[in-house]
PDB file of C-alpha atoms and ligand atoms in Angstrom:
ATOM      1  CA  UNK A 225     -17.941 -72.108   9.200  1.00  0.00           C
ATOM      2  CA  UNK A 226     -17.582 -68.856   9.652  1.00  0.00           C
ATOM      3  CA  UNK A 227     -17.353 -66.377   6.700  1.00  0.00           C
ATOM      4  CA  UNK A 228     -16.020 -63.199   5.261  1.00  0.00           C
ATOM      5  CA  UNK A 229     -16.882 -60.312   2.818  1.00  0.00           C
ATOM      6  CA  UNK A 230     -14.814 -57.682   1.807  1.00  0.00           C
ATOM      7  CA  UNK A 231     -17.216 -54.300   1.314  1.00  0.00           C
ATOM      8  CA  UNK A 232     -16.583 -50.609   1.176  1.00  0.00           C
ATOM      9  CA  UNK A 233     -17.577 -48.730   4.406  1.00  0.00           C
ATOM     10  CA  UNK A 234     -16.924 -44.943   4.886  1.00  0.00           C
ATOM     11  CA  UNK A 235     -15.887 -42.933   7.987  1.00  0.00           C
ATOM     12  CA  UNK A 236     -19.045 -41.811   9.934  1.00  0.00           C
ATOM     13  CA  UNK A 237     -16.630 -39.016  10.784  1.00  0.00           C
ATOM     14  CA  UNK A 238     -14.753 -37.433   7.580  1.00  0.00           C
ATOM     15  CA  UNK A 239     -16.030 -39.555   4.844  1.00  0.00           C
ATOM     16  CA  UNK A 240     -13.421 -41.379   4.102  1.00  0.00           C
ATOM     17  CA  UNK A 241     -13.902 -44.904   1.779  1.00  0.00           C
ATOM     18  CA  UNK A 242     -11.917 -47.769   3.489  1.00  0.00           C
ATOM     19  CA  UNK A 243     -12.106 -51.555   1.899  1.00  0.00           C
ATOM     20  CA  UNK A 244     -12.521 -54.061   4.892  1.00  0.00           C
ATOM     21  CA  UNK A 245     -12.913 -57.416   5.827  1.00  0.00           C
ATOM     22  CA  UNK A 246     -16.261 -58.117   7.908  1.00  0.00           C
ATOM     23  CA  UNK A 247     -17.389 -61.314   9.036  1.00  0.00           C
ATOM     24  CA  UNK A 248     -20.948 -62.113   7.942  1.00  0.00           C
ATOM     25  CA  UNK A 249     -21.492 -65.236   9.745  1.00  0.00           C
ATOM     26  CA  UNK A 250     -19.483 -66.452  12.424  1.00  0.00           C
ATOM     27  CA  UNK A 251     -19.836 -69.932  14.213  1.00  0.00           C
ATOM     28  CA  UNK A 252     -19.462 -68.850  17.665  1.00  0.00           C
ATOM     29  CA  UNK A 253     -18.834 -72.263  18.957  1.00  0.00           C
ATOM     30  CA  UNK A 254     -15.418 -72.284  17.302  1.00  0.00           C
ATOM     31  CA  UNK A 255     -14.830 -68.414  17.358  1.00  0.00           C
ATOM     32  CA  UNK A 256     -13.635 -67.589  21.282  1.00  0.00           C
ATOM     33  CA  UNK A 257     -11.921 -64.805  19.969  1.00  0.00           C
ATOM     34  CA  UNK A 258     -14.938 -63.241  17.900  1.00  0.00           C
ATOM     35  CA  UNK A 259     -16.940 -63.826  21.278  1.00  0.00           C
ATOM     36  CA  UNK A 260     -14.589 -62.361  23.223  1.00  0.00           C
ATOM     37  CA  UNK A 261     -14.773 -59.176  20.932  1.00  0.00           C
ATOM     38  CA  UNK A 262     -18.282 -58.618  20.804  1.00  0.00           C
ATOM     39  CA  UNK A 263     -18.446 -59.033  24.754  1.00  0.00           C
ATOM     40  CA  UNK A 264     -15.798 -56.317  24.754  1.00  0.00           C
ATOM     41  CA  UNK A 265     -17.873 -54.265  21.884  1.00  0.00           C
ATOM     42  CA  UNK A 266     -14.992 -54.519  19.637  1.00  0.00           C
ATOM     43  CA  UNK A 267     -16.213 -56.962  17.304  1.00  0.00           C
ATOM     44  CA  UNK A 268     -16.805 -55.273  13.752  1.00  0.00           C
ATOM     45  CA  UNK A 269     -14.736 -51.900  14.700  1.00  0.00           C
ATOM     46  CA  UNK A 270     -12.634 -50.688  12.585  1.00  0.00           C
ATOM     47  CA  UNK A 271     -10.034 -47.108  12.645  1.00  0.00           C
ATOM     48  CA  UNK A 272     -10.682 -44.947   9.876  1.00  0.00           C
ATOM     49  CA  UNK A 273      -7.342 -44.668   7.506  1.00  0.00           C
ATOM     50  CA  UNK A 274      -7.297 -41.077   7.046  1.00  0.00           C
ATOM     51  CA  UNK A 275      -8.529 -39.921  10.549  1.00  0.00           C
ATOM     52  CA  UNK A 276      -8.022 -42.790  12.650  1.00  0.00           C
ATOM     53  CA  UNK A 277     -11.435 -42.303  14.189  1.00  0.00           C
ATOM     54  CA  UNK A 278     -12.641 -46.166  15.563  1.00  0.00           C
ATOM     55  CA  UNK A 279     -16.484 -47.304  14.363  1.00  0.00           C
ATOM     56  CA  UNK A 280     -18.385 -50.113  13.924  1.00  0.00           C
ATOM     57  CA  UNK A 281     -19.392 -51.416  10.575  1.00  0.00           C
ATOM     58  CA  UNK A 282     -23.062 -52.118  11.406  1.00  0.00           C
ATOM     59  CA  UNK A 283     -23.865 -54.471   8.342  1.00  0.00           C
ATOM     60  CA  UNK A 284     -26.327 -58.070   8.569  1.00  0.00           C
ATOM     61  CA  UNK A 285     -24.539 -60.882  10.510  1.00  0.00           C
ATOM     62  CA  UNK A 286     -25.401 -64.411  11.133  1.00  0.00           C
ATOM     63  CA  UNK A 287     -24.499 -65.428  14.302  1.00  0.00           C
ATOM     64  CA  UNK A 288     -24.742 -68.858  15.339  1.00  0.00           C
ATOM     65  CA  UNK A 289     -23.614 -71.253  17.560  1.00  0.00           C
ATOM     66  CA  UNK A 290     -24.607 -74.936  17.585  1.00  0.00           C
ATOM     67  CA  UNK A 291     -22.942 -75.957  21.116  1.00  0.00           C
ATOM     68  CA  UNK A 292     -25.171 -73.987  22.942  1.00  0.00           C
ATOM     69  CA  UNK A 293     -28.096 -73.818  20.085  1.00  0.00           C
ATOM     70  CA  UNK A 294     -28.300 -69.907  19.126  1.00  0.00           C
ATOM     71  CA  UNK A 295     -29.615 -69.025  16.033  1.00  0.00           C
ATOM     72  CA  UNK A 296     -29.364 -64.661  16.087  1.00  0.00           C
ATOM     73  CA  UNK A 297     -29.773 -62.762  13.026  1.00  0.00           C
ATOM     74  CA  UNK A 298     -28.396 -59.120  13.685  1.00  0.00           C
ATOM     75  CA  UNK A 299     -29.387 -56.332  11.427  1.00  0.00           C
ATOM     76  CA  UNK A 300     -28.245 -52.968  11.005  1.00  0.00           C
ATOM     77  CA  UNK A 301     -29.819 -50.915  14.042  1.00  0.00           C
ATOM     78  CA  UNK A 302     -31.928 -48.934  11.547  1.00  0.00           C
ATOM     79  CA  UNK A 303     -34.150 -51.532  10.747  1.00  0.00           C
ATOM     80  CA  UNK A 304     -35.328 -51.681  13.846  1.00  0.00           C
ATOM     81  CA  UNK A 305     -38.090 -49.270  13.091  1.00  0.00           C
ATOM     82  CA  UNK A 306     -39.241 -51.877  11.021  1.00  0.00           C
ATOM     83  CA  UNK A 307     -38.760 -54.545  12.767  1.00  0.00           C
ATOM     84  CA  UNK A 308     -42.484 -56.011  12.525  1.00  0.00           C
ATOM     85  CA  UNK A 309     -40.880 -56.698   8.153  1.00  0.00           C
ATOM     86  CA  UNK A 310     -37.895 -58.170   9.606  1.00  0.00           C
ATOM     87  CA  UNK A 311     -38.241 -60.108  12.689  1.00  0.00           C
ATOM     88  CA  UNK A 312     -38.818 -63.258  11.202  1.00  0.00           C
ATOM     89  CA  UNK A 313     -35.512 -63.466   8.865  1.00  0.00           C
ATOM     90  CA  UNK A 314     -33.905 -65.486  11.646  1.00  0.00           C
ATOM     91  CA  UNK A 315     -36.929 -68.216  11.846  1.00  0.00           C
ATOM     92  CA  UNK A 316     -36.926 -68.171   7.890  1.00  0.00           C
ATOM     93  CA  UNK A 317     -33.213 -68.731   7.411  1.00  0.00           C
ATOM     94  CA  UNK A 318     -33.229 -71.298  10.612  1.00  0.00           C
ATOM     95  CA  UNK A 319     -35.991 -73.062   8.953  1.00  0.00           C
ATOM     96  CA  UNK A 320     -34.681 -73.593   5.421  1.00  0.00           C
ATOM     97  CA  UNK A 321     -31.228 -74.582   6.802  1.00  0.00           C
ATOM     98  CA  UNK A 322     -31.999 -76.673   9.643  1.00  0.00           C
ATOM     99  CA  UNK A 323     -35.170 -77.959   8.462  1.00  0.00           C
ATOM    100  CA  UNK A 324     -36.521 -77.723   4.829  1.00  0.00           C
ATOM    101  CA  UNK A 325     -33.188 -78.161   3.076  1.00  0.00           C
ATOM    102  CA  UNK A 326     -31.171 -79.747   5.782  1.00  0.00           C
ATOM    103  CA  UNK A 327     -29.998 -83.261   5.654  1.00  0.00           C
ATOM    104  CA  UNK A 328     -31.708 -85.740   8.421  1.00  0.00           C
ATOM    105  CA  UNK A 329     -28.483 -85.385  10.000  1.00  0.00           C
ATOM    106  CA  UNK A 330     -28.489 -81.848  10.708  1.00  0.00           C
ATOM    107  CA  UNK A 331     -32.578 -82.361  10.742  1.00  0.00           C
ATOM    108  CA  UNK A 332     -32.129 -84.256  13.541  1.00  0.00           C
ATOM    109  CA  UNK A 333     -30.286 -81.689  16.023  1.00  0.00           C
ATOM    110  CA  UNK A 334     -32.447 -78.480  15.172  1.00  0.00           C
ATOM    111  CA  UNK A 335     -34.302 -79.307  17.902  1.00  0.00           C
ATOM    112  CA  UNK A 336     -34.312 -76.478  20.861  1.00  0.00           C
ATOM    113  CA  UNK A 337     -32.630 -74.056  18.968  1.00  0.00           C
ATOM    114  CA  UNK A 338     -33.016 -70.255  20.279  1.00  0.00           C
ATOM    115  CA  UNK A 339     -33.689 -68.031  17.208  1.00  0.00           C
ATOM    116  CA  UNK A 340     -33.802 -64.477  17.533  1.00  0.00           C
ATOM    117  CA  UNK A 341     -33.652 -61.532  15.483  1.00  0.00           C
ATOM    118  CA  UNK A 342     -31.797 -58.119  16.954  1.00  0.00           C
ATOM    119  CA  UNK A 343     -30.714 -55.053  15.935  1.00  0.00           C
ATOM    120  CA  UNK A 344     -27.759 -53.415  15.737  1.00  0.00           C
ATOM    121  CA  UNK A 345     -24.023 -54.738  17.505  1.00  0.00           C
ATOM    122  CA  UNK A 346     -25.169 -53.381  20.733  1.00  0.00           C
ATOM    123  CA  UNK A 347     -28.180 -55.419  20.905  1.00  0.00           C
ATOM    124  CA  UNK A 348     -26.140 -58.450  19.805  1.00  0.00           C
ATOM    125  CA  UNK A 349     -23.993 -58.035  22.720  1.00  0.00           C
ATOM    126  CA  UNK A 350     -26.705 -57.836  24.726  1.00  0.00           C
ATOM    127  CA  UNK A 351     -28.101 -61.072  23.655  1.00  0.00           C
ATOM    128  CA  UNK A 352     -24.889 -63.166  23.208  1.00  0.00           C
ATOM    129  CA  UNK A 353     -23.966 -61.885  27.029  1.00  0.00           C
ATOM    130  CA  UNK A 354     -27.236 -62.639  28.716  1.00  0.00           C
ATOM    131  CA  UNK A 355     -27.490 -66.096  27.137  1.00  0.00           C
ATOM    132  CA  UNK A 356     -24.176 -66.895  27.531  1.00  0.00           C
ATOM    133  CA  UNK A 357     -25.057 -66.151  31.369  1.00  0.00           C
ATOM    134  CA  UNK A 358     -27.520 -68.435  31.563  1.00  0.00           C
ATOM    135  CA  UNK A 359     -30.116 -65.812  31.804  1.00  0.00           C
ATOM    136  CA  UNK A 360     -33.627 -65.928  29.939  1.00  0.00           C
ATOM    137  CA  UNK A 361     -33.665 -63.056  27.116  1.00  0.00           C
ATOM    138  CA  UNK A 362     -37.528 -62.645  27.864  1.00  0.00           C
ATOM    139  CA  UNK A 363     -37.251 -61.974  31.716  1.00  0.00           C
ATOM    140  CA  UNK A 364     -34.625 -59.635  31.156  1.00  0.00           C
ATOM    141  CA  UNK A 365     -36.133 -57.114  28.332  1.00  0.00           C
ATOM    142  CA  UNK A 366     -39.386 -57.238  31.165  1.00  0.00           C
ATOM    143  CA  UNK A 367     -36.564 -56.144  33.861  1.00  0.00           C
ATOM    144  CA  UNK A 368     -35.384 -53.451  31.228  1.00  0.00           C
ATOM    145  CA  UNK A 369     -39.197 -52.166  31.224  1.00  0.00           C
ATOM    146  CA  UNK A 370     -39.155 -52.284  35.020  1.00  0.00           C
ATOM    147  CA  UNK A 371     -36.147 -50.362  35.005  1.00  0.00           C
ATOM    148  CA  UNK A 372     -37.016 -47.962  32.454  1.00  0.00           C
ATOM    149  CA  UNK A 373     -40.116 -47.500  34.381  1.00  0.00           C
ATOM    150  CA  UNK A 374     -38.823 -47.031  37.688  1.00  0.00           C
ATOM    151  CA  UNK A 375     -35.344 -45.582  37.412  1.00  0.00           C
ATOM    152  CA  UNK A 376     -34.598 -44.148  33.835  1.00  0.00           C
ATOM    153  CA  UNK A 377     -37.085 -42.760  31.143  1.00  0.00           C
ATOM    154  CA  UNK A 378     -39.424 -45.064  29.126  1.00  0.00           C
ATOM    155  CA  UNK A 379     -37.754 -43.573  25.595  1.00  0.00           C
ATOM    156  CA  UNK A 380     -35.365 -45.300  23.202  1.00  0.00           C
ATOM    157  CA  UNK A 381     -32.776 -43.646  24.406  1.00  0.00           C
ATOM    158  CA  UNK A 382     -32.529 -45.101  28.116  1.00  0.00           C
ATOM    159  CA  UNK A 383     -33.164 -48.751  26.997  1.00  0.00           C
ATOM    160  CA  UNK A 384     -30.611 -50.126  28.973  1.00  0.00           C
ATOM    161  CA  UNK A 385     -28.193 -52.881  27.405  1.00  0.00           C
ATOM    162  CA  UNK A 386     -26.698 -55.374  29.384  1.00  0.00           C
ATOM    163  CA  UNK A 387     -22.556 -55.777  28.468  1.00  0.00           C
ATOM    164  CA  UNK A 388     -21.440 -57.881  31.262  1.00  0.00           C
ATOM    165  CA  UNK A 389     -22.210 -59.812  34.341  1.00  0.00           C
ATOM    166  CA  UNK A 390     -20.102 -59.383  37.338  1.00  0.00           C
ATOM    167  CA  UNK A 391     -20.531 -61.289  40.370  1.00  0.00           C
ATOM    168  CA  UNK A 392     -23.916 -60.926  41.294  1.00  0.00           C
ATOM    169  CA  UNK A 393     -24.353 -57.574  39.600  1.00  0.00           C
ATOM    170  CA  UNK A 394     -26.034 -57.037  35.864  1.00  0.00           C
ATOM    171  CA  UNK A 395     -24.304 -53.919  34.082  1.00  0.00           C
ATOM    172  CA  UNK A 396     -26.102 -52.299  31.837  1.00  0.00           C
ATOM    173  CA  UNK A 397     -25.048 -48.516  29.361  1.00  0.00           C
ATOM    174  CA  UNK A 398     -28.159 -46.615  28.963  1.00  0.00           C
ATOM    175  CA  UNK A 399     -26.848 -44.083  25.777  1.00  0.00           C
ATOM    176  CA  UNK A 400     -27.931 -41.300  27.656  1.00  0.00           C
ATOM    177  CA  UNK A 401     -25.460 -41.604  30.718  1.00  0.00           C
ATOM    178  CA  UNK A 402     -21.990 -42.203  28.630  1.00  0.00           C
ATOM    179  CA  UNK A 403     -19.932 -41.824  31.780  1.00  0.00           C
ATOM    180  CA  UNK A 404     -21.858 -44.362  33.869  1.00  0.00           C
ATOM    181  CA  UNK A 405     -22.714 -48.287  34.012  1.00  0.00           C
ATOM    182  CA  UNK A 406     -26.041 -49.406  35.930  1.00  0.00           C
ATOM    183  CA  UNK A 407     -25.364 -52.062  37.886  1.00  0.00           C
ATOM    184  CA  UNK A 408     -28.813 -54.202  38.894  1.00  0.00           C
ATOM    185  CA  UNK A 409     -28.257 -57.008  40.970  1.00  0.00           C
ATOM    186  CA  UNK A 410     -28.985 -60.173  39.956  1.00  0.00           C
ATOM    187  CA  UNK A 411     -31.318 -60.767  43.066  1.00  0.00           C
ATOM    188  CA  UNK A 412     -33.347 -58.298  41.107  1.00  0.00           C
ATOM    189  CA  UNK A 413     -33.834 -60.178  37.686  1.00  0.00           C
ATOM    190  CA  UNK A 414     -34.369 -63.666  39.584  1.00  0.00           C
ATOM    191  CA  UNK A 415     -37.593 -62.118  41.841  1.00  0.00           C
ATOM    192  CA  UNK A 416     -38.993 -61.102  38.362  1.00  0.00           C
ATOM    193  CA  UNK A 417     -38.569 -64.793  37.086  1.00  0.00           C
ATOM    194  CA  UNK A 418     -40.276 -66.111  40.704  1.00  0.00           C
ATOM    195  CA  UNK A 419     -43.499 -63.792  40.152  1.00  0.00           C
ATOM    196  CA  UNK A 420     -44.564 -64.528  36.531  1.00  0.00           C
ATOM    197  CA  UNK A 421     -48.025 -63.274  37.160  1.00  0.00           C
ATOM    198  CA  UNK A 422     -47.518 -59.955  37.994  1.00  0.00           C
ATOM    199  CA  UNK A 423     -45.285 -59.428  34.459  1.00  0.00           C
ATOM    200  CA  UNK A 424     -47.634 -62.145  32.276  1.00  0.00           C
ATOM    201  CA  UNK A 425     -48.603 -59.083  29.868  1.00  0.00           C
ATOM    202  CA  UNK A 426     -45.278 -57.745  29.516  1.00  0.00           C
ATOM    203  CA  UNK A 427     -43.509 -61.064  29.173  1.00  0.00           C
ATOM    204  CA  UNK A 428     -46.642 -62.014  26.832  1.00  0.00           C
ATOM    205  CA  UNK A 429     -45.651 -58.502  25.004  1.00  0.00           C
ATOM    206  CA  UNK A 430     -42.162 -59.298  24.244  1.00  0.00           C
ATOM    207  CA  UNK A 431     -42.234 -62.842  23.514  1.00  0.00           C
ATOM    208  CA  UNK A 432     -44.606 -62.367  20.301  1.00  0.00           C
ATOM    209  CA  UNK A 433     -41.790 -62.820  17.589  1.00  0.00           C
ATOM    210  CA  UNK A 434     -37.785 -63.784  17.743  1.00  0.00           C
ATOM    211  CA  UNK A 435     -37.660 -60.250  17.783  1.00  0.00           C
ATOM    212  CA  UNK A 436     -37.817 -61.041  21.875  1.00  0.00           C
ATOM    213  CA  UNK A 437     -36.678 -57.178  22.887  1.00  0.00           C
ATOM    214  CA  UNK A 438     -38.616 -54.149  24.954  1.00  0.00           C
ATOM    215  CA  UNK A 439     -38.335 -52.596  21.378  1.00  0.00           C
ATOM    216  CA  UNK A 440     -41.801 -54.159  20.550  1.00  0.00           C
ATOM    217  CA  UNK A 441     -42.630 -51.596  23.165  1.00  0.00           C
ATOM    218  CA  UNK A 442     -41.035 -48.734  22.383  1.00  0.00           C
ATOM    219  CA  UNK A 443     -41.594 -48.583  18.541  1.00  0.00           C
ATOM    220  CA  UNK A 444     -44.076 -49.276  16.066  1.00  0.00           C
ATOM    221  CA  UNK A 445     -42.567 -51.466  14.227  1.00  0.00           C
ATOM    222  CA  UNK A 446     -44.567 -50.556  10.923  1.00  0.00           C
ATOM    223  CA  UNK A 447     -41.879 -47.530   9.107  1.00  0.00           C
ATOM    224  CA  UNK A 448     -40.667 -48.538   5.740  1.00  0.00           C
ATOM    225  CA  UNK A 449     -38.052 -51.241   5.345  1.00  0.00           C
ATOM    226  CA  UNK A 450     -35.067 -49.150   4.827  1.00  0.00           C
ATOM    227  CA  UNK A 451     -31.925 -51.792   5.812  1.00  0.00           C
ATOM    228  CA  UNK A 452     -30.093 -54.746   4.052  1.00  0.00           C
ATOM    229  CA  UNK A 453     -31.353 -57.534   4.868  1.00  0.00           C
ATOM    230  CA  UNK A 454     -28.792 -61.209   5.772  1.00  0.00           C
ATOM    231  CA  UNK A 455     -28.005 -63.200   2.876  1.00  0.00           C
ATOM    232  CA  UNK A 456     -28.665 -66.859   3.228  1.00  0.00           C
ATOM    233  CA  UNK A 457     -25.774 -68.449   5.251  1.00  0.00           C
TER     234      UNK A 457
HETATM  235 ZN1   ZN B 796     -12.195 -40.833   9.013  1.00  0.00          ZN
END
């Protein structure tokens, strides 16, 4: 089922305290709406009361869906610098609910499950849209490196995230170009996929941990663990 808390967030741009009601966990498979607002990246955003200003609580969420078998623990995007202490909160909290304290029942169907561990809303989106595409998370964080490599910057800052798929075209925000989408054709992402052995040590590179993102790249991984971190859900 999917769950609620109420917590106190304050206005990244004047401060202001504002109570609000934040999902924690959603079950996807019964949420269309929720899925429909992180694909449109207005899941979690809320307007400020005294200034009106629009942000996005970034706060743990579970975010599962057992029709399609996704198991993604987001975390605030600041604990991605850690990311080596939290990747494997989602395989932990997978394991003791599907497995260790799970009834045969449930038991039974954690088979196949894809668990993953993100960072930040953003990232989320990224995730929910490429699986929901059909697309394999791995192949496209190497197409992000090829990208970064050949058209942007290889910083965190032009790590492209995919937000929607449109015909045969892959759009992607890079931070650094606000007024701009990259569009990738799909063609582009499926020759990747058909040469395996020309990416092996990239794909082998990102594929370490459920923390499956061209992150394990770009950072360390090792700064102190500075985020909250999910509560069981
Ligand atoms: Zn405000």
């Amino acid at each position: 089922m999917t769950s609620y808390a109420t917590r106190k967030v304050s206005c990244p741009r004047c401060g202001h305290e504002d109570s609000c009601r934040l999902t924690v966990a959603v079950r996807a498979e019964d949420e269309p709406e929720l899925v429909e607002d992180l694909r449109a990246g207005r899941l979690r955003v809320f307007a400020c009361s005294a200034c009106e200003h629009a942000y996005a609580v970034d706060d743990p969420l579970a975010w599962l869906d057992f029709e399609r078998k996704h198991w993604i623990v987001c975390l605030p995007a600041g604990g991605e610098h850690a990311w080596r202490t939290y990747e494997n909160d989602s395989m932990t909290a997978w394991r003791e609910s599907m497995v260790t304290h799970a009834p045969p029942l449930v038991r039974d169907m954690s088979g196949g499950f894809t668990v993953r561990t993100v960072f930040g809303l953003a990232a989320l989106r990224d995730k929910v849209v490429a699986l929901h595409a059909g697309l394999d998370d791995a192949w496209l964080e190497v197409l992000k490196l090829d990208i970064m490599r050949s058209v942007l910057r290889f910083v965190p800052e032009d790590r492209p995230r995919l937000i929607d798929m449109r015909d045969e075209a892959m759009i992607f925000t890079v931070a650094t170009r606000p007024d701009e989408l990259l569009s990738i054709p799909r063609s582009t992402y499926d020759a990747l996929c058909m040469d395996p052995l020309s990416w092996l040590a990239a794909h082998e590179e990102v594929t370490r941990g459920p923390y499956v993102d061209v992150g394990r790249l770009l950072f360390s991984g090792r700064a102190e663990a500075s985020v909250e971190s999910l509560p069981q859900p």
